[in-house]
Coordinates of C-alpha atoms in Angstrom, one line a residue:
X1 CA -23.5 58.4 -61.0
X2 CA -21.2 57.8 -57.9
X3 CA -22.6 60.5 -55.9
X4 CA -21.8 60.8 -52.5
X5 CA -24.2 58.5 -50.3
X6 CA -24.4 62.0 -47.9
X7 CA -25.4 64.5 -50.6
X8 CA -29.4 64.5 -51.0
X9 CA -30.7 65.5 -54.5
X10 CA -32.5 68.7 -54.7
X11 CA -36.4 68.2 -54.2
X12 CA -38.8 68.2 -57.4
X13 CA -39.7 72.0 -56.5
X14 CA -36.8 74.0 -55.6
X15 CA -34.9 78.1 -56.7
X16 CA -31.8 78.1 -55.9
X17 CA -31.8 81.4 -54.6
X18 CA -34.5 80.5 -52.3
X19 CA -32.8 77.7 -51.3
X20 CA -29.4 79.7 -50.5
X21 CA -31.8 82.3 -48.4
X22 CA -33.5 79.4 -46.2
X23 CA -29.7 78.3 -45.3
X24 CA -28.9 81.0 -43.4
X25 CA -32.5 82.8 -42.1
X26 CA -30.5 82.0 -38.7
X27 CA -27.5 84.4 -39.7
X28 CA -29.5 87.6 -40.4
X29 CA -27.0 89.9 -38.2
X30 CA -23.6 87.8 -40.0
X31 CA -21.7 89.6 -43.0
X32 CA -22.9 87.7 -46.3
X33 CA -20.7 90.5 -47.9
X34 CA -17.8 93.0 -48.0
X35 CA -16.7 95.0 -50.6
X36 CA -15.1 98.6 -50.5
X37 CA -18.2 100.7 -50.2
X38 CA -19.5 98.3 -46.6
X39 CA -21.0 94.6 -45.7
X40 CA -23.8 93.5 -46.6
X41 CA -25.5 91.2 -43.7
X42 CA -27.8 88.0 -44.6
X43 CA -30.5 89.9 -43.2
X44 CA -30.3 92.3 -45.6
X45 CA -29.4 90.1 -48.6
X46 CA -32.7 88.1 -47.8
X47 CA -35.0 91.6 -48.2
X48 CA -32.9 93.1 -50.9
X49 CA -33.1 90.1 -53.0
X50 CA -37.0 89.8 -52.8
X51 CA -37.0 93.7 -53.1
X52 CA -35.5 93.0 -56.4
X53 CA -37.5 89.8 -57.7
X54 CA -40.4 92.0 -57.4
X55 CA -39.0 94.7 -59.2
X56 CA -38.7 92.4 -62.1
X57 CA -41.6 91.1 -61.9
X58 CA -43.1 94.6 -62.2
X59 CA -41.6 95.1 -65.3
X60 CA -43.8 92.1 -66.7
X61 CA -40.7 90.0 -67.3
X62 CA -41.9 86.1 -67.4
X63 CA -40.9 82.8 -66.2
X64 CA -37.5 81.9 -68.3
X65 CA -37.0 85.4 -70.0
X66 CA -33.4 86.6 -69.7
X67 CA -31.9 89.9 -67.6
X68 CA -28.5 90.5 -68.5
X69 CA -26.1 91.3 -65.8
X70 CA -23.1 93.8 -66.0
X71 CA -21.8 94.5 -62.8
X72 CA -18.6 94.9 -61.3
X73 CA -17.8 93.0 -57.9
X74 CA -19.6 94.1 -55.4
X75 CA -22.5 94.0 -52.4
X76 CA -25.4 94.5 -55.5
X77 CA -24.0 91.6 -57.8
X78 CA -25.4 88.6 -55.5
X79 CA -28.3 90.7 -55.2
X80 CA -28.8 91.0 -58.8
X81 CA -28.0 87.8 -59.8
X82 CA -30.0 86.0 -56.6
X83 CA -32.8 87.9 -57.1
X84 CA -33.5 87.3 -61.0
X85 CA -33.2 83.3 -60.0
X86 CA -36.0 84.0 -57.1
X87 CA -38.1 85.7 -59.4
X88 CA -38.3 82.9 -62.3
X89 CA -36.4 85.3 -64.5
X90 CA -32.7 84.0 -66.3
X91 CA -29.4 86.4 -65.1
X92 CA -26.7 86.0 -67.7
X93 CA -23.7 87.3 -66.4
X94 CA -21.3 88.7 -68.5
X95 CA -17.6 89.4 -67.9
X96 CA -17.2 93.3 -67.8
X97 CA -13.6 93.8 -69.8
X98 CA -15.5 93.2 -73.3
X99 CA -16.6 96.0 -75.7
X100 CA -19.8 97.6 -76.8
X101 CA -19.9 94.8 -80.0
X102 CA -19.4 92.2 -77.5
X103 CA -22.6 93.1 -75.4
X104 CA -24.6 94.0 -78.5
X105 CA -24.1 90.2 -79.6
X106 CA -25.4 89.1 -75.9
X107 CA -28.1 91.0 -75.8
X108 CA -29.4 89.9 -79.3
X109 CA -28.2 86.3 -78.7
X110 CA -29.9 86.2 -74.6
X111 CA -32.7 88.5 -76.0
X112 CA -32.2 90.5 -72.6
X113 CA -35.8 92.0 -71.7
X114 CA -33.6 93.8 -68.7
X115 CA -30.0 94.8 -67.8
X116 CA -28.5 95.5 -64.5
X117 CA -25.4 97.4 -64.7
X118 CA -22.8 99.0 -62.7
X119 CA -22.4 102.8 -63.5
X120 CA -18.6 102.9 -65.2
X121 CA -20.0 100.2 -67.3
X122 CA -22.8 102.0 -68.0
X123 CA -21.3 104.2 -71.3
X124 CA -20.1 100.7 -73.0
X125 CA -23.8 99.4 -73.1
X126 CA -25.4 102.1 -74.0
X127 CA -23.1 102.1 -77.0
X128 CA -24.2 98.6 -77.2
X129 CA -27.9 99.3 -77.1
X130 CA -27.0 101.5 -79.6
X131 CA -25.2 99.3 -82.3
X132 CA -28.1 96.7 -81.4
X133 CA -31.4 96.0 -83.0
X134 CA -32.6 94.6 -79.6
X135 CA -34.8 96.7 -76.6
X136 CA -35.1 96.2 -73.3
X137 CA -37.6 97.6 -71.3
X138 CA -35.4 99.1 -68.6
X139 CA -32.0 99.9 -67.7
X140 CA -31.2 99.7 -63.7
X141 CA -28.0 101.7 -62.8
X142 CA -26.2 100.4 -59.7
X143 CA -23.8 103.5 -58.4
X144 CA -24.1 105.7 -61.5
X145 CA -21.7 107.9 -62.0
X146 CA -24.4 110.3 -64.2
X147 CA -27.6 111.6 -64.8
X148 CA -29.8 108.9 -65.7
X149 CA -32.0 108.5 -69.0
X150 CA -35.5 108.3 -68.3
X151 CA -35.5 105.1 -69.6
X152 CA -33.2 104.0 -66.6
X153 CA -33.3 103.8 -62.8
X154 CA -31.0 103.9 -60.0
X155 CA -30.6 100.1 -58.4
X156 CA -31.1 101.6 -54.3
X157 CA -34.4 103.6 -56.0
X158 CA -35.6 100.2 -58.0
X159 CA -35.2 98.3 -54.8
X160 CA -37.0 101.2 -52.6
X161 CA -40.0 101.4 -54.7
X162 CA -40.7 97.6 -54.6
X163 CA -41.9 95.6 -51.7
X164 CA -40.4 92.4 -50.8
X165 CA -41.9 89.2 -52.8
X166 CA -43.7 87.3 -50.6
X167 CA -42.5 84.0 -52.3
X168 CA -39.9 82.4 -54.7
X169 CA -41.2 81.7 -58.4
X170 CA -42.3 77.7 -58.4
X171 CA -39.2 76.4 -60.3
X172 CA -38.3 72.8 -60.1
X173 CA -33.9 71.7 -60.4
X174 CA -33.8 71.1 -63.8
X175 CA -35.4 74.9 -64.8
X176 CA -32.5 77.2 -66.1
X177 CA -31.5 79.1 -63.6
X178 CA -28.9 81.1 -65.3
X179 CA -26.4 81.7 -67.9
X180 CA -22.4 82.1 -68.3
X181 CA -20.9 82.7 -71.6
X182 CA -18.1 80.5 -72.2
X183 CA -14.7 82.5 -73.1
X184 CA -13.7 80.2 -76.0
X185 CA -10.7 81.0 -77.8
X186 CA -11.9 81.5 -81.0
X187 CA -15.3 82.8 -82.4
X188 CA -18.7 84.2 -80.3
X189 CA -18.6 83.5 -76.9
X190 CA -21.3 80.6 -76.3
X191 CA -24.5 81.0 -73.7
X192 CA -24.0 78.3 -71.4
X193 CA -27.0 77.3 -69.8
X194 CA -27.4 75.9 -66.3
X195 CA -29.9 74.8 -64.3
X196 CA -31.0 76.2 -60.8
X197 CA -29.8 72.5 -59.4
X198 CA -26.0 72.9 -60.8
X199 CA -24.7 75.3 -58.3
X200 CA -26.4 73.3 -55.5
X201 CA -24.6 70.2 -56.8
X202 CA -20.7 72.0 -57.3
X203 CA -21.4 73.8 -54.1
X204 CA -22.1 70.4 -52.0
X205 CA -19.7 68.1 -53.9
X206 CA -16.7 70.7 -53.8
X207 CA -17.5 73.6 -51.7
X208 CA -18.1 71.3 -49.0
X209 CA -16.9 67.8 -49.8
X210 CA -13.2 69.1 -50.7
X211 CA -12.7 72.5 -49.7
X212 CA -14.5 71.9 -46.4
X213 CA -15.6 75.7 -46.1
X214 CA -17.2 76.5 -42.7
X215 CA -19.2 78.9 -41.4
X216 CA -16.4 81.3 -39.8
X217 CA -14.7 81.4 -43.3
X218 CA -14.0 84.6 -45.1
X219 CA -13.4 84.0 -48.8
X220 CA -11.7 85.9 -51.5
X221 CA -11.8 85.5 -55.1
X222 CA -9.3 86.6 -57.6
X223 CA -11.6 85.5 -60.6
X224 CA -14.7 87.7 -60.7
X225 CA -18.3 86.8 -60.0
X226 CA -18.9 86.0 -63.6
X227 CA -17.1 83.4 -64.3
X228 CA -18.2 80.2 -63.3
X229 CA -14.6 79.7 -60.8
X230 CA -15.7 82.9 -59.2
X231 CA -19.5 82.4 -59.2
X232 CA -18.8 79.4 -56.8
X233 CA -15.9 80.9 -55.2
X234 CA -17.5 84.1 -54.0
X235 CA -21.3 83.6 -53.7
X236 CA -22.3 79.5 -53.9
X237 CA -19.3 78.3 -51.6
X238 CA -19.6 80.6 -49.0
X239 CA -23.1 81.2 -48.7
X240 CA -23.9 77.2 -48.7
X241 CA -21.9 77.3 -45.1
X242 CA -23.0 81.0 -43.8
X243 CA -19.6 81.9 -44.7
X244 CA -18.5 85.9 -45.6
X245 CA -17.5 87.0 -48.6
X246 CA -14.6 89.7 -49.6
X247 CA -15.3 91.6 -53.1
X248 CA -13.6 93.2 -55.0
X249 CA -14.2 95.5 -58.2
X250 CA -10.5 96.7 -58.9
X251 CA -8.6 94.0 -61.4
X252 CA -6.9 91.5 -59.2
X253 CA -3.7 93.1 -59.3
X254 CA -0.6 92.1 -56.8
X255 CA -1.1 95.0 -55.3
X256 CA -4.6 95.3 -54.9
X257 CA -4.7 91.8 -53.9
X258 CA -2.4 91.9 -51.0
X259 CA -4.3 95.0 -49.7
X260 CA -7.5 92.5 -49.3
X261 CA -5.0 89.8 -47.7
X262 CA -3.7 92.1 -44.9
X263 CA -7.1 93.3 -43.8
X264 CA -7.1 96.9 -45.8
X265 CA -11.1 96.6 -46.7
X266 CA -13.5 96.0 -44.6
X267 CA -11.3 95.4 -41.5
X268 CA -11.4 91.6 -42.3
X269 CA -8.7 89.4 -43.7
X270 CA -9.5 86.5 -45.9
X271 CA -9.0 82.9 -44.7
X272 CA -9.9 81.2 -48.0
X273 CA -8.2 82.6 -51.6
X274 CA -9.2 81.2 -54.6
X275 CA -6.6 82.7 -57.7
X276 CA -4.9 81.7 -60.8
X277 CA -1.4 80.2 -61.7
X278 CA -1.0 83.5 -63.8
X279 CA -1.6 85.4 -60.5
X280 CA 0.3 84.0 -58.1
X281 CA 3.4 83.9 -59.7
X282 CA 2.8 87.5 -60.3
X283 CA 2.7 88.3 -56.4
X284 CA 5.4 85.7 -55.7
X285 CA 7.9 88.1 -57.6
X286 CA 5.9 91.0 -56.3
X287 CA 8.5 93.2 -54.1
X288 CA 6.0 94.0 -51.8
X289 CA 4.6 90.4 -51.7
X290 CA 3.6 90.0 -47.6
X291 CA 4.9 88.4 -44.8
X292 CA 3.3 85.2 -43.3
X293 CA 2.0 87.0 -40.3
X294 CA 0.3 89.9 -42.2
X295 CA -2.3 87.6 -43.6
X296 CA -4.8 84.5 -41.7
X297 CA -5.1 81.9 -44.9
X298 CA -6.0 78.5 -43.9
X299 CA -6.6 77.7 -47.7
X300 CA -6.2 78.5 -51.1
X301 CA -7.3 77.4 -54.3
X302 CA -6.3 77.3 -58.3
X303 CA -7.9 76.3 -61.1
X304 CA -8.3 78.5 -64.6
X305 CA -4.8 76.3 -65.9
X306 CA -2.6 73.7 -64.6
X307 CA -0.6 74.9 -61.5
X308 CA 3.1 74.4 -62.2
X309 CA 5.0 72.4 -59.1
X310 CA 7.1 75.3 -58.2
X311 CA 5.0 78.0 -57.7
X312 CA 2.9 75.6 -55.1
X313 CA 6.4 75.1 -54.0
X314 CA 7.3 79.0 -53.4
X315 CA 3.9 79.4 -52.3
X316 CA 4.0 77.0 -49.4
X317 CA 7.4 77.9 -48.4
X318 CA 6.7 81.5 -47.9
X319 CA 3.2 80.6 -46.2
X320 CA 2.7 77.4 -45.1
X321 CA -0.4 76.5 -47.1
X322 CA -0.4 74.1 -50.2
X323 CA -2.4 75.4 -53.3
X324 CA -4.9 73.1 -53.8
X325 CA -4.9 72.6 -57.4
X326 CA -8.0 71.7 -59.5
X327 CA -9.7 71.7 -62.9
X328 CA -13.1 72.7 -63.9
X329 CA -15.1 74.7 -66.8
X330 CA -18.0 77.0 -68.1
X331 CA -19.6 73.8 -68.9
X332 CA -19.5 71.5 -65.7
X333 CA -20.2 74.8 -63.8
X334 CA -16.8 74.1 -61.5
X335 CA -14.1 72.1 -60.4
X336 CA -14.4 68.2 -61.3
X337 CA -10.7 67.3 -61.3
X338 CA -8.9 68.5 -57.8
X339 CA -5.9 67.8 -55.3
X340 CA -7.2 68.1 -51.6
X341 CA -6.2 70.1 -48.4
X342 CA -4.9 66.7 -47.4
X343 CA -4.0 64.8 -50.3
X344 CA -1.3 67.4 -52.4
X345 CA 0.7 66.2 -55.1
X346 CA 2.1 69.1 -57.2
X347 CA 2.4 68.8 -60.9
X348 CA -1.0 66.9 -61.3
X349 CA -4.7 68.5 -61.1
X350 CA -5.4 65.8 -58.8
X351 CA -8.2 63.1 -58.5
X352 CA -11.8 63.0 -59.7
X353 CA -13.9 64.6 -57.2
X354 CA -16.6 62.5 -55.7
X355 CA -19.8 62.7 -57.8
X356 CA -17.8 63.2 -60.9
X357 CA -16.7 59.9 -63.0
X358 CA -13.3 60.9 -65.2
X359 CA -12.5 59.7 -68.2
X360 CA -9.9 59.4 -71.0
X361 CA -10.3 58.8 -74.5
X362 CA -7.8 58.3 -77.6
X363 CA -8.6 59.6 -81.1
X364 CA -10.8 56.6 -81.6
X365 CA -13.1 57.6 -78.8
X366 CA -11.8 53.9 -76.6
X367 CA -10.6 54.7 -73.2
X368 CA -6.5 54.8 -73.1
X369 CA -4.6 53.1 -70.8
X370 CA -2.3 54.8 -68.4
X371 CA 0.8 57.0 -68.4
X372 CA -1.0 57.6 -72.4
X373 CA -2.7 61.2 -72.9
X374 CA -6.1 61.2 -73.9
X375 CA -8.9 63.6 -74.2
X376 CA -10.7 64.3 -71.3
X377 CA -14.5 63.7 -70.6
X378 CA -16.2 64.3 -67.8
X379 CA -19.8 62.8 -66.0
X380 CA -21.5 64.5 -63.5
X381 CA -24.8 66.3 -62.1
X382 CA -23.2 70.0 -62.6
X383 CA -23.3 69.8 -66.8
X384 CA -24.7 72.4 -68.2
X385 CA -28.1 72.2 -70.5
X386 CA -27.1 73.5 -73.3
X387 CA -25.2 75.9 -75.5
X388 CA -28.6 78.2 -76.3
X389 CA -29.0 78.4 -80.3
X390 CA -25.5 76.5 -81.3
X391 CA -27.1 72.7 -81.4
X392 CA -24.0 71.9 -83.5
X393 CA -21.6 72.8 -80.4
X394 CA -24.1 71.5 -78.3
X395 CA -23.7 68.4 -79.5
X396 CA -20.3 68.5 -79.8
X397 CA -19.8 69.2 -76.5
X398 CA -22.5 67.2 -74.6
X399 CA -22.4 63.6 -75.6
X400 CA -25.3 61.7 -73.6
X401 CA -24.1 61.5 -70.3
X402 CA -20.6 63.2 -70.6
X403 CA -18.9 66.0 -71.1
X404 CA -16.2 66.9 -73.6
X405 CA -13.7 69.1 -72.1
X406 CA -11.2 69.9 -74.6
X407 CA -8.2 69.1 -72.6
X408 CA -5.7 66.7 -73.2
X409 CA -4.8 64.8 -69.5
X410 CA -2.4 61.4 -68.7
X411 CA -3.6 59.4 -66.1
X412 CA -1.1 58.3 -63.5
X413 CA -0.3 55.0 -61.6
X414 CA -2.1 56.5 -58.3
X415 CA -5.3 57.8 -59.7
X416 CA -4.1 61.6 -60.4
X417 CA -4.1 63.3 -63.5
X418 CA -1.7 65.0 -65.5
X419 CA -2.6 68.1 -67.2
X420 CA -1.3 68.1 -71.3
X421 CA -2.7 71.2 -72.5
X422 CA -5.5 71.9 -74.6
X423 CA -6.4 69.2 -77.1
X424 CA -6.2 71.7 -79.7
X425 CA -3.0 73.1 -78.3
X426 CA -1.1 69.9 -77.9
X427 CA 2.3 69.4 -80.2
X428 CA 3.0 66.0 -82.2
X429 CA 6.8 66.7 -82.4
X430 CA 8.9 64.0 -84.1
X431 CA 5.6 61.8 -84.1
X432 CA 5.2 61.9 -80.2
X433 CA 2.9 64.3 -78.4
X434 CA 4.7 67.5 -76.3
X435 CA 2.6 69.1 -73.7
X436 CA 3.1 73.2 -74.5
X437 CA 2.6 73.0 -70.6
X438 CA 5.2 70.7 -69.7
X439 CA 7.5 72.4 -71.5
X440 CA 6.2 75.9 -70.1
X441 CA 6.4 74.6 -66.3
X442 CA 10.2 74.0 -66.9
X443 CA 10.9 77.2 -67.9
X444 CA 9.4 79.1 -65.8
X445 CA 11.7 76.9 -62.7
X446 CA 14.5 79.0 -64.1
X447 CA 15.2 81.8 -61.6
X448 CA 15.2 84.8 -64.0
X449 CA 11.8 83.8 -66.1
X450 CA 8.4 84.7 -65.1
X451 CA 6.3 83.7 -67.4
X452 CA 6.3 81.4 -70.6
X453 CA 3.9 80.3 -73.4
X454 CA 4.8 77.7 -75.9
X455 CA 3.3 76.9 -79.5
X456 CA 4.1 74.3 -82.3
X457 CA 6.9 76.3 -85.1
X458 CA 7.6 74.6 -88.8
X459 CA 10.9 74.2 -89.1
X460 CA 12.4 75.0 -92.8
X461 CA 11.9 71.3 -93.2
X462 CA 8.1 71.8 -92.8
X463 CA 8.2 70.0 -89.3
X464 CA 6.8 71.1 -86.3
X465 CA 9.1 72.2 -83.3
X466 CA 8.3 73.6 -79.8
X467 CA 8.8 77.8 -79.6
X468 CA 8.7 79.6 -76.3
X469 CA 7.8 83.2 -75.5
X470 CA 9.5 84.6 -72.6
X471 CA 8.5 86.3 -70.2
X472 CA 11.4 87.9 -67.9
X473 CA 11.3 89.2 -64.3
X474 CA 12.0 92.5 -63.9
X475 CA 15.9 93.4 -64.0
X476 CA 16.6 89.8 -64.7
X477 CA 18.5 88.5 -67.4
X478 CA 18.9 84.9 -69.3
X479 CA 19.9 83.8 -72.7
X480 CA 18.4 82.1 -75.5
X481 CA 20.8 79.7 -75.2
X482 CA 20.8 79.4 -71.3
X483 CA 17.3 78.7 -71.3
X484 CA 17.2 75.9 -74.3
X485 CA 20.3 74.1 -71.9
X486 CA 17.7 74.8 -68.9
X487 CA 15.0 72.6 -70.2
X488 CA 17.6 69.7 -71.7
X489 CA 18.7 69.2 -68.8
X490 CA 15.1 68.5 -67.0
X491 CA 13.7 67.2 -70.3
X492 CA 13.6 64.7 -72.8
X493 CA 15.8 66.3 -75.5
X494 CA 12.9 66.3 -78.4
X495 CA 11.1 68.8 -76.0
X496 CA 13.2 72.1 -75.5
X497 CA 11.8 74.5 -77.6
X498 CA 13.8 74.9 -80.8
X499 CA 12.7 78.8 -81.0
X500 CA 13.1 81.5 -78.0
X501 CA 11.5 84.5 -78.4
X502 CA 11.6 87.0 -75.8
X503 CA 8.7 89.4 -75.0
X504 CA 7.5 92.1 -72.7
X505 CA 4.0 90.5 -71.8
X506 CA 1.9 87.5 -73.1
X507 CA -1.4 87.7 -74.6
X508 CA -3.6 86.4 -71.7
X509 CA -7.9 85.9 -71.6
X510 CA -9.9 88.3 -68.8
X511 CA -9.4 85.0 -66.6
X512 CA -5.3 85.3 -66.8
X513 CA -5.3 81.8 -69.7
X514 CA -2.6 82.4 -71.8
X515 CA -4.0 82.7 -75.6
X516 CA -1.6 80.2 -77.4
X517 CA -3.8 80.6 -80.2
X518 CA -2.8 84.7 -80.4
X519 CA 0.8 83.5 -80.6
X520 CA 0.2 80.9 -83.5
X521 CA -1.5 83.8 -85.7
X522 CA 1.4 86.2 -85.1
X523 CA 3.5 83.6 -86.1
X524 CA 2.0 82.8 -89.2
X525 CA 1.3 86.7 -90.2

C-alpha cells in the first residue's frame, strides 16, 4: 500500500469515536455543531455521547449487535451515531426518504436490537415495525412530534437518565464500527460494513491530505449524514481538525441551500461546501443564486457523479473557487479518485489520492493501456469488510486486495482519469464504446438545457443508438433538431443521440444520481 510516510496506522486498541473525542478535549467551549434548533459545543458532544453509550449499554445491547439509526440532520445524529461506536454497539444508518418496506427489510436484515429516530420519521417505522417480524427492545424518539408509546423514550430523557460512561468499549481498528447501505440501482440495498479504522483512514488521507480542512473551517454538506460522502463531509472531516459543522434537515434545495451559504442559521456562513453535479447546476440557474460577497467559501467539493467542465466553469466564474471534483463509494467509505485545490483540470475526476493505488482493467481482467476505458478497481485501507449476508456480492465486489467499483474510467497521458459512466450503463454503438456521460456533459453546455440523461435505444434495425432525455430550463426553448446539431458539432458524429425526448424532470436516487436504469425500463414498457 503506498500510504503516505506521514499518516500513522491506528494502534491495535482503538474506537473511533473515542478517538474523534480525545482530538479535540482542548476545544470543549468551540461549536462541533450547528443546525436550526442551536450549536452543539465539543464539550457537550464529549458528555452527550458517553451519556448515550451508557444508555445502550443499559439496554443490555452487546459488543457487535446493531442500532439502527433514522435521523434527520441534526445536533443528535453525531451523537447517535458516535455514541453507539463508543459503546461497542454497530449504528447503521439509513437514508430517511425510503418507505416503511424499506426499513422493515433493514431491520430484519441488521437485526436492529435498537433504533434512534427523529420524530417526523417516527410514523414510517412504526409502520415498519409493524409489517416486520423483528423486535427491538426500545425505540428512542429524538424531537417527537407525539405522545410516545411506552415502549419508546424521548432522546434528551434517555440521555438525562444515564450517566456518562466512564470509558470507550475495548475495540481494536479492524472491529465493525458501523454500517451504510449501499443505494444500488437495482434490488435490496446491501449492508456495507466498515470498520472503526475506515473513517480514520478517509479522514487522514482526504480530509486532510487533499482538502486540507483546518480548524477555523465551517463545513456544509449537501448530501446527508448517511451517506458515506456526507458521513465524512459533515462529521469525520471536520471533527479530525476541530472544525464546525453546519446541518441541515430540510432537502438540499437551491433555496434552502443559499439560506445556509449567506449566514441565515446559526449566524455562521460556511467556508467549506461539499454538493453534487445535480445540485449545483440547479442553483447556477437558480434566479436567486447569490452574489460573491454574500457568501465566505474557500472550498468546495463534488463527488456523487462526474462533474461536467462547464458547470466548474460557471461556478468559478461567479465565485472564484474551483469545484474540486472527485470519486468515491459506499464501499471505499469516500473519495479515492480526486482533482485538488491546486491541481484542477475540469472534465476528469482527477488523480489517485495518496494511499489509494488505481487501476484499470479490460473485459479480460489485464490492465488497459491508456486513452482505452476500462473498469475501475480500487486498493486501499478504507474498503469496506463486507456486504453482511450477500457472500455472492461480497465476492464480487471485494477481490483480495481490491475493490470493484462498477465504473467504467480512461486514463489520460498526465495521470488523471476520465469518468465513462457506469460499467453497466456504458453504450457499444457501432462497435465502439459511448460514454452516456460524455454525451450528457455536451448537452447540457447548450444554453437552454438544464439537465440531460442518456441511455442505449434499438434502432428498427435492432442496433443500439444513443437517446437523450431533456431537461429544459425554465422559459427556455430548443429543438430536437438544434440540440442533435449541438452535440455534432462538439462530437464525434456516431455519438449524438439518435432519439430526443423531452421531459419535465429526470428520475434521480436520494443522492441527486440520475437512474439511467428507470429510463431503460420505460423504454422497453
Amino acid at each position: 500500500m503506498n500510504t503516505p510516510p506521514t499518516v500513522t496506522a491506528p494502534p491495535e486498541r482503538f474506537n473511533y469515536a473515542q478517538h474523534l473525542l480525545t482530538l479535540n478535549e482542548g476545544r470543549a467551549d468551540r461549536a462541533a455543531f450547528i443546525d436550526e434548533h442551536g450549536s452543539l459545543s465539543y464539550g457537550a458532544l464529549a458528555e452527550r455521547v458517553r451519556r448515550l453509550a451508557a444508555g445502550l449499554r443499559g439496554l443490555n445491547l452487546h459488543r457487535e449487535e446493531r442500532v439502527l439509526l433514522l435521523m434527520h440532520d441534526g445536533t443528535d445524529w453525531p451523537v447517535a451515531f458516535l455514541g453507539g461506536m463508543y459503546a461497542g454497539v454497530v449504528p447503521v444508518a439509513v437514508n430517511t426518504l425510503l418507505t416503511a418496506d424499506d426499513y422493515a427489510y433493514m431491520l430484519e436484515h441488521s437485526r436492529a436490537q435498537a433504533v434512534l429516530v427523529s420524530g417526523a420519521l417516527l410514523p414510517t417505522l412504526t409502520m415498519a415495525m409493524i409489517k416486520s417480524d423483528h423486535e427491538v427492545r426500545k425505540v428512542i424518539v429524538s424531537r417527537p412530534q407525539a405522545p410516545l408509546h411506552p415502549s419508546e423514550v424521548e432522546f434528551e430523557a434517555f440521555l438525562a437518565a444515564h450517566t456518562p460512561a466512564d470509558k470507550p468499549a475495548p475495540t481494536g481498528p479492524d472491529d465493525p464500527g458501523f454500517w451504510l447501505y449501499s443505494s444500488g440501482s437495482t434490488g435490496r440495498p446491501k449492508g456495507t460494513v466498515h470498520s472503526h479504522a475506515n473513517p480514520y483512514w478517509t479522514s487522514e488521507l482526504y480530509g486532510k491530505g487533499i482538502l486540507q480542512l483546518r480548524e477555523s473551517d465551517v463545513c456544509f454538506s449537501a448530501a446527508k449524514l448517511f451517506f458515506a460522502y456526507g458521513l465524512g463531509n459533515g462529521l469525520t472531516f471536520p471533527m479530525t481538525v476541530g472544525a464546525s459543522t453546519l446541518l441541515m434537515g430540510e432537502r438540499p434545495t437551491p433555496e434552502a441551500t443559499f439560506r445556509h451559504w449567506t449566514g441565515g442559521v446559526g449566524g455562521v456562513k460556511p467556508t467549506v461546501f461539499f454538493g453534487a453535479p445535480t445540485g449545483f447546476a440547479g442553483m447556477l440557474a437558480h434566479p436567486k443564486l447569490p452574489g460573491r460577497d454574500q457568501v465566505a467559501m474557500r472550498l468546495v467539493s463534488s463527488a456523487g457523479e462526474a462533474l461536467p467542465a462547464e458547470i466548474g466553469e460557471r461556478f468559478k466564474a461567479q465565485y472564484g473557487v474551483d469545484i474540486i471534483d472527485g470519486i468515491g463509494s459506499t464501499e471505499m467509505l469516500h473519495i479515492f479518485l480526486s482533482n485538488r485545490p491546486d491541481r484542477v483540470r475540469y472534465g476528469t475526476t482527477g488523480w489517485p489520492v495518496p494511499g489509494y493505488e488505481v487501476e484499470l482493467r479490460g473485459e479480460d481482467g489485464q490492465p488497459v493501456p491508456d486513452g482505452e476505458p476500462g473498469d475501475l478497481y480500487i486498493q486501499g485501507p478504507s474498503a469496506a469488510m463486507m456486504y453482511w449476508g450477500n457472500r455472492v456480492k461480497t465476492r464480487e465486489t471485494f477481490q483480495g486486495g481490491w475493490t470493484k467499483s462498477g465504473d467504467k474510467y480512461v486514463r489520460n497521458e498526465d495521470g488523471s482519469y476520465t469518468y465513462g459512466g457506469r460499467s453497466d450503463d456504458m453504450l457499444k454503438v457501432s462497435g465502439i464504446y459511448v460514454s452516456p456521460f460524455e454525451v450528457e456533459a455536451t448537452l447540457v453546455q447548450h444554453p437552454a438545457v438544464l439537465e440531460a440523461a442518456v441511455i442505449g435505444k434499438e434502432d428498427t434495425d435492432g442496433l443500439t443508438k444513443t437517446k437523450a432525455f431533456v431537461v429544459l430550463k425554465a422559459g427556455a426553448q430548443a429543438s430536437e433538431d438544434e440540440l442533435k446539431t449541438f452535440v455534432k458539432e462538439r462530437l464525434a458524429p456516431y455519438k449524438y443521440p439518435r432519439f430526443i425526448e423531452f421531459v419535465t424532470e429526470l428520475p434521480k436516487t436520494a443522492t441527486g444520481k440520475i437512474q439511467r436504469y428507470k429510463l431503460r425500463e420505460q423504454e422497453r414498457s
